[in-house]
Coordinates of C-alpha atoms and ligand atoms in Angstrom, one line a residue:
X163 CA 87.2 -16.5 -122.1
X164 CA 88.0 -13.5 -124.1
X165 CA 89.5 -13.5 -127.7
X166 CA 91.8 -11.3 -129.1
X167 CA 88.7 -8.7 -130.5
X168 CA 88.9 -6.3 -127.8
X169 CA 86.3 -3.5 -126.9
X170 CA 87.4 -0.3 -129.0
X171 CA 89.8 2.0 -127.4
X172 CA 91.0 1.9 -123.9
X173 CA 91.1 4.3 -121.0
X174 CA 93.3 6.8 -122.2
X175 CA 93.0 6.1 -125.6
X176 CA 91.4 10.0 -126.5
X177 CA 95.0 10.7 -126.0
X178 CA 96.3 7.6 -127.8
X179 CA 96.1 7.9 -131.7
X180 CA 97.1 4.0 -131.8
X181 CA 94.4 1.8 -133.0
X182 CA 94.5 -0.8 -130.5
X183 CA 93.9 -4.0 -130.6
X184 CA 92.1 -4.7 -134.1
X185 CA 89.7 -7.5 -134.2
X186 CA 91.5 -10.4 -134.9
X187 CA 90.5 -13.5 -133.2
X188 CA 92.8 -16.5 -132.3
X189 CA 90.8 -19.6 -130.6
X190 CA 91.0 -19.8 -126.9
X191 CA 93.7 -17.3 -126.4
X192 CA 92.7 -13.7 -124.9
X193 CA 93.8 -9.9 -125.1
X194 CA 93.7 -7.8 -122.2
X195 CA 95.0 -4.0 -123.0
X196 CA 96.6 -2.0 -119.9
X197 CA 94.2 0.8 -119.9
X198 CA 97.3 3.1 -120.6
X199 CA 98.9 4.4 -123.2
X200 CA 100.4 0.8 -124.8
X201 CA 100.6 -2.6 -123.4
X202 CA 98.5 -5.6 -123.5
X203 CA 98.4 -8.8 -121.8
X204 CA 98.2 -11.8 -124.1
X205 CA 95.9 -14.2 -121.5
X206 CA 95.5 -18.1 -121.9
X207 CA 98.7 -19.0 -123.7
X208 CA 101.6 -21.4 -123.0
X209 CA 104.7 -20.1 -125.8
X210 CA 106.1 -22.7 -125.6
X211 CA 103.5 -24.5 -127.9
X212 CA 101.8 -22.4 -130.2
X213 CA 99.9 -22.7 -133.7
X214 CA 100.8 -21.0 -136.5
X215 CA 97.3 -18.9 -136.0
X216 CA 98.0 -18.0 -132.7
X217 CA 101.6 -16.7 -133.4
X218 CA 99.9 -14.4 -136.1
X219 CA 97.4 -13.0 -133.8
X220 CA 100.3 -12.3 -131.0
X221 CA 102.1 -10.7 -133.9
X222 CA 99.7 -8.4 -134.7
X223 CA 98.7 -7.9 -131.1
X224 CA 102.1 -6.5 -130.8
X225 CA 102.2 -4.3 -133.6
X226 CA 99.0 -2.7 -132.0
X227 CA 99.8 -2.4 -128.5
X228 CA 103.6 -2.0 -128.8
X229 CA 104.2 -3.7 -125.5
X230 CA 102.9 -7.5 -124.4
X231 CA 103.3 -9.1 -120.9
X232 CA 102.1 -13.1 -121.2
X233 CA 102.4 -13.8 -117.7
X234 CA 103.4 -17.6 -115.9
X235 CA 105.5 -19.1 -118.4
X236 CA 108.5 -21.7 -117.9
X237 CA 110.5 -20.6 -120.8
X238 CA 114.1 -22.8 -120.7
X239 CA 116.9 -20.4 -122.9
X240 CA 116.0 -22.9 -126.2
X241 CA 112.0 -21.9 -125.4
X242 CA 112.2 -18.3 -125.0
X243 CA 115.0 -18.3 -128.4
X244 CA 112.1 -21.0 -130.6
X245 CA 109.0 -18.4 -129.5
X246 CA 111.9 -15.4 -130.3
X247 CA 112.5 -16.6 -133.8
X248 CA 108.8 -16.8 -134.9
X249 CA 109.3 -12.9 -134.8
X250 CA 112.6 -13.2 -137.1
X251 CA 116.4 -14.0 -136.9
X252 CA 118.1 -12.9 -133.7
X253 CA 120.7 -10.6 -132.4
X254 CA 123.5 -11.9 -130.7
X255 CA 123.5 -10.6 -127.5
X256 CA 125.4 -7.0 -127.0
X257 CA 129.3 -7.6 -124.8
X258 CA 128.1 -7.0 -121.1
X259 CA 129.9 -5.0 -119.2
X260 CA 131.9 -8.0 -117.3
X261 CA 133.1 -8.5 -121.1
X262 CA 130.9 -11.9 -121.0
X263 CA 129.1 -12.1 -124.0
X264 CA 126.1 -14.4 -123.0
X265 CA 124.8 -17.5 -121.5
X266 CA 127.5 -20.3 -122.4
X267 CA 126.4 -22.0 -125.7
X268 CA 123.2 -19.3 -126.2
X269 CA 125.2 -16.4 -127.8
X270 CA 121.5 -15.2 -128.5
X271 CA 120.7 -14.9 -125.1
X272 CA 121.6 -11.3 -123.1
X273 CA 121.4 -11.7 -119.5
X274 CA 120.3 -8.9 -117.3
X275 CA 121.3 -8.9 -113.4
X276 CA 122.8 -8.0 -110.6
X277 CA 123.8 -10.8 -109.4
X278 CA 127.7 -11.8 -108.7
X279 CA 129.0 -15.5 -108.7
X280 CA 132.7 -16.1 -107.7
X281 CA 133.4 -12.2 -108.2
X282 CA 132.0 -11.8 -111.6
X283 CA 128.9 -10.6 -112.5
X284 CA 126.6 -12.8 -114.3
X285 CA 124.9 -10.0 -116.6
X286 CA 124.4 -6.3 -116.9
X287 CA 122.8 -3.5 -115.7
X288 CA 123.6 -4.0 -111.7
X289 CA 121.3 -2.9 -109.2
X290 CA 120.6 0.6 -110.6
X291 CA 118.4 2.7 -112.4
X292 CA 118.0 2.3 -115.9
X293 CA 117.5 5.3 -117.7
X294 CA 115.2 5.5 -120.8
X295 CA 116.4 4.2 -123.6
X296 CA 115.7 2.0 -126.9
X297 CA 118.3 -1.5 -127.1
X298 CA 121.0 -1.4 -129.3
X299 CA 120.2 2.1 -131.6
X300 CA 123.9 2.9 -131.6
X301 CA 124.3 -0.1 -134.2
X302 CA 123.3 0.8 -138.2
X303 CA 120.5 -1.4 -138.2
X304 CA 119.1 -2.2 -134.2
X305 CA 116.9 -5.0 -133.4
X306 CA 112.9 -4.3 -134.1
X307 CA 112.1 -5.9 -130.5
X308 CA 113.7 -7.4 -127.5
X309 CA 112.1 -10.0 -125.5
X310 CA 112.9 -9.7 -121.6
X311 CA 111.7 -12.9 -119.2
X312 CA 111.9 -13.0 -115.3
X313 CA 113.3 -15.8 -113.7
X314 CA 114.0 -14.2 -110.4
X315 CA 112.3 -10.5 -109.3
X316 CA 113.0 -8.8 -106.1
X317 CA 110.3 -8.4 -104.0
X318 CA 109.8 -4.4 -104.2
X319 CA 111.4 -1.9 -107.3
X320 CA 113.1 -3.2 -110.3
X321 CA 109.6 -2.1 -112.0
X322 CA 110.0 -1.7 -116.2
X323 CA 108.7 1.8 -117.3
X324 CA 107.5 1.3 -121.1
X325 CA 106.8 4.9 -123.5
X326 CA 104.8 4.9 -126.6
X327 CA 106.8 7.1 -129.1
X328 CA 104.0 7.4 -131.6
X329 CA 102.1 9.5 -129.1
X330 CA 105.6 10.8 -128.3
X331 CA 105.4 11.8 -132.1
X332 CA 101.2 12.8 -132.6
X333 CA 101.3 14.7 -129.6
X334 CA 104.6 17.0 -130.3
X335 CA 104.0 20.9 -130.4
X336 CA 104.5 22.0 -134.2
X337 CA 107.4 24.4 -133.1
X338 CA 109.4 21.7 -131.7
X339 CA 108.4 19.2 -134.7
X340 CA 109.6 22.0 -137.5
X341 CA 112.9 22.6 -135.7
X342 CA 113.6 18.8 -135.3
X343 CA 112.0 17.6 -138.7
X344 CA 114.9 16.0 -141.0
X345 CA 117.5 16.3 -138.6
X346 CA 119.7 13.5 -138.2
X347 CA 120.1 12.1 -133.9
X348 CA 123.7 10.1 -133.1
X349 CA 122.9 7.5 -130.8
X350 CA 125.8 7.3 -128.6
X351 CA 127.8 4.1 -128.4
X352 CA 129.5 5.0 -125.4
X353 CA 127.2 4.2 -122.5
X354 CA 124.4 1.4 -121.8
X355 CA 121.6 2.5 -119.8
X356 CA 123.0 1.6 -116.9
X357 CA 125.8 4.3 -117.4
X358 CA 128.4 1.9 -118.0
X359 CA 131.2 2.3 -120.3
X360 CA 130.6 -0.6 -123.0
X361 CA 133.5 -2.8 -123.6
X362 CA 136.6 -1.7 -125.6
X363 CA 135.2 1.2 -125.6
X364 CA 137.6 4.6 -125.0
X365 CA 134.7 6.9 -123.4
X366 CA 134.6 10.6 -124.1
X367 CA 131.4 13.1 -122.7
X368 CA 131.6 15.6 -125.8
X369 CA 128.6 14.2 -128.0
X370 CA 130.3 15.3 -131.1
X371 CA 133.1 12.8 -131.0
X372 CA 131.0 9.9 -129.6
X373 CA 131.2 6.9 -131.2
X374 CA 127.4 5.8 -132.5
X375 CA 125.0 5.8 -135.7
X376 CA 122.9 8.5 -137.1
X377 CA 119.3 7.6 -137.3
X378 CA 116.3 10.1 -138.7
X379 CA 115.1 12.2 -135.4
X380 CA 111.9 11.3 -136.7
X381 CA 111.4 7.9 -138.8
X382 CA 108.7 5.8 -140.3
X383 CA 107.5 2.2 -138.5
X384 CA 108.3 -0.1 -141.1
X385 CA 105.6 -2.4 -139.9
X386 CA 102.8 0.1 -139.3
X387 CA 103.8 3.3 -141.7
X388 CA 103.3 5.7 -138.5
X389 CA 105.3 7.7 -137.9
X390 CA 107.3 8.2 -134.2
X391 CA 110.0 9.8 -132.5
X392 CA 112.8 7.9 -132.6
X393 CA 115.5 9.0 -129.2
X394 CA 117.9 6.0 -128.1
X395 CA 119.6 7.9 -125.1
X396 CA 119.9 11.3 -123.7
X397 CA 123.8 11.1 -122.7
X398 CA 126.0 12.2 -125.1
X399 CA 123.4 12.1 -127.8
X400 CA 123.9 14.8 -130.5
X401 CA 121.8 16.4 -133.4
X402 CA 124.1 16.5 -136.2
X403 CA 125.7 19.3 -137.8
X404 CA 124.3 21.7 -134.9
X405 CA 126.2 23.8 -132.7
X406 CA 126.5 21.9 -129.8
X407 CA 124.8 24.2 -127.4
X408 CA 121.7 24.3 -129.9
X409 CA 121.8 20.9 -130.3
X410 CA 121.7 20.3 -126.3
X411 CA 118.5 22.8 -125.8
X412 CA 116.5 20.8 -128.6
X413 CA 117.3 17.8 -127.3
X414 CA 116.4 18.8 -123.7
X415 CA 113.0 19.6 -124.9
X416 CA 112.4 16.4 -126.8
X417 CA 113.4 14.4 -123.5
X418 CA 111.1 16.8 -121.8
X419 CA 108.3 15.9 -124.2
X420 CA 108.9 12.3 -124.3
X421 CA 109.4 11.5 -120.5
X422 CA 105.8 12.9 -120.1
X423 CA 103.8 10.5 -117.7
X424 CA 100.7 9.9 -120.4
X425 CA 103.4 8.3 -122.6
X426 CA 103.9 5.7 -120.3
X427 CA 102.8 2.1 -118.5
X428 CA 104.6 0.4 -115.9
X429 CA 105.0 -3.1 -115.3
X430 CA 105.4 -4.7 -112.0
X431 CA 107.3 -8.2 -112.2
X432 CA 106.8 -11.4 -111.2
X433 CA 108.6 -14.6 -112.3
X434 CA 107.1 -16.2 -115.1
X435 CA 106.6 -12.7 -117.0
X436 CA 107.6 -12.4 -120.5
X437 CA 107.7 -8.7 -122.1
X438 CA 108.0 -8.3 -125.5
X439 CA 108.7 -5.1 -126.6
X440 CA 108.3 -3.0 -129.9
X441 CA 112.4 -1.3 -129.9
X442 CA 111.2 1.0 -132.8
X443 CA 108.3 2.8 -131.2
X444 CA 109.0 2.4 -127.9
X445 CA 111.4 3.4 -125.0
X446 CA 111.6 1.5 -121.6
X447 CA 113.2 2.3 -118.4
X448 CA 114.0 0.4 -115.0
X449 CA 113.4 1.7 -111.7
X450 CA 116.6 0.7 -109.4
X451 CA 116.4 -2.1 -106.4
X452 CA 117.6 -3.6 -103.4
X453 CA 121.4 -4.7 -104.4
X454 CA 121.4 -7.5 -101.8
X455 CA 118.2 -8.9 -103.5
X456 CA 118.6 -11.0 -107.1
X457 CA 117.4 -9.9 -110.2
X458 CA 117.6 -12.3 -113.2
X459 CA 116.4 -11.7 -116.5
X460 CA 116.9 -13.2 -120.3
X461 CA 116.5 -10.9 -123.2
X462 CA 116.8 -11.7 -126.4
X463 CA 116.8 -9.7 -129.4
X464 CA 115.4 -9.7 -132.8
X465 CA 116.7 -8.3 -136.1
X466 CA 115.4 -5.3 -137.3
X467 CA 114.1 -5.6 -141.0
X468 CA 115.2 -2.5 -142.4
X469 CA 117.7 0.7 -141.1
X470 CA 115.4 3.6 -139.2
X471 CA 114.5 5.7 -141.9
X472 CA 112.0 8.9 -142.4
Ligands
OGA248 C1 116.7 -4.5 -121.3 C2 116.5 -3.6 -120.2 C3 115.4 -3.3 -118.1 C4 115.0 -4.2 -117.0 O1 116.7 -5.7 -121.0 O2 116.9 -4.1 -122.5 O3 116.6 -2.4 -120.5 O4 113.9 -4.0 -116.5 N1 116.0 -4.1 -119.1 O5 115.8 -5.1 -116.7
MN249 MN1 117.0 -2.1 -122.6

């Protein structure tokens, strides 16, 4: 069995300036990186009993690889919020679409499907693509990491993109990086990812007037001190204080930049699958599926520990 000291760098990691997977060690559990540009699988583990050892070692798994899968676990809502609170309090889950909040009596828990029961969908998102995006970076102070766990996957599609936004950040041409650098980004409260209106909401398409929260274009990782590029959304985002046309052309060359296919690893689901996600220095995405096939997933969402900031 393998332990959490991995082989140094990955496939791919001349490109990737993040250390990956330092050599800690945690008995009997194992570390497998993706090969790509983030992601690791955390091997050998059931969550839902872990020592205090082995939760440090996942922890700083995570902060190195950005993105963990731990595949075949039976998580129940109370299991996947105990292992979620290791990382630090919780989010409540943001209002759906339907205007449900979450799971009855797990306000913690955001449920993401497509499926309808008696008319009403059960969570968000639908069937559709997912465009990329970070969760919640509309609010003042968004969650440092979500938590996302199958518990039914279509058999094709419905794949999870993830990017790594510190390579997103090494790897930007100095032009674009001088033009950008202290600018403030709105992220736009307007839309999810799926491109639906959020509740109570009154949705406008001129980025200006938006509602949402200025964040640092560029911030600091609180956790690592790297630096990254920090986006949210493309629609109706908005560089502050620019012209708007100048504002659209910079921005259309930092989505260019970011979407580039060395940023990014894709995961393929199966049920069982628990992906835990780095929201500050990372961006996912969801490929679209068969409507008439089910989709459920559980996210939760922890608290971030401090504002984005330079
Ligand atoms: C999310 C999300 C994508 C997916 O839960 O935050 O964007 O693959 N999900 O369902
Ligand atoms: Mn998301």
């Amino acid at each position: 069995m393998s332990s959490l000291a991995s082989p140094h760098g990955t496939k791919g990691a001349a490109t990737g300036a993040v250390a990956r997977a330092a050599a800690i060690t945690a008995p009997g559990i194992g570390l497998r990186p993706t090969g790509g540009p983030l992601g690791a699988e955390i091997t050998d583990v059931d969550l839902r009993n872990i020592d205090d050892a082995t939760f440090d070692a996942i922890h700083q798994a995570w902060l190195d690889n950005l993105v963990l899968l731990v595949r075949g676990q039976h998580l129940s809502d109370e299991d996947l919020i105990a292992f979620s609170r290791r990382f630090g309090a919780l989010d409540h889950a943001p209002i759906q679409e339907n205007g449900r909040r979450f799971v009855d009596g797990y306000p913690e828990i955001y449920v993401v499907s497509n499926v309808i029961e008696n008319g009403v969908a059960i969570g968000s998102l639908g069937a559709g693509e997912a465009v990329w995006h970070t969760d919640m970076s509309y609010l003042p102070d968004p969650p440092k990491a979500s938590m996302l766990y199958a518990l039914e996957v279509p058999p094709t599609g419905g794949d999870t993109s993830f990017s790594n936004m510190y390579l997103a950040h090494d790897t930007l041409p100095a032009d674009l990086r001088a033009r950008v650098a202290g600018l403030m980004l709105k992220h736009d409260g307007t839309y999810n990812s799926g491109n639906f209106v959020r509740q109570g909401v009154t949705p406008t398409d001129d980025p200006r007037l938006s509602v949402g929260t200025p964040h640092p274009v560029i911030c600091t990782h609180p956790g690592t001190g790297r630096r990254m590029l920090y986006l949210g959304r493309r629609r109706n985002a908005y560089l502050m204080g620019l012209d708007l046309a100048e504002s659209e052309a910079l921005l259309d060359a930092l989505w260019e930049h970011a979407q580039r296919p060395e940023l990014v690893w894709t995961h393929r689901w199966r049920v069982g699958d628990l992906v835990l996600w780095d929201n500050r220095c990372t961006m996912h995405r969801r490929d679209p599926f068969d409507p008439a096939c089910r989709r459920v997933m559980h996210r939760t969402q922890i608290k971030g520990e401090a504002p984005p900031a330079i």
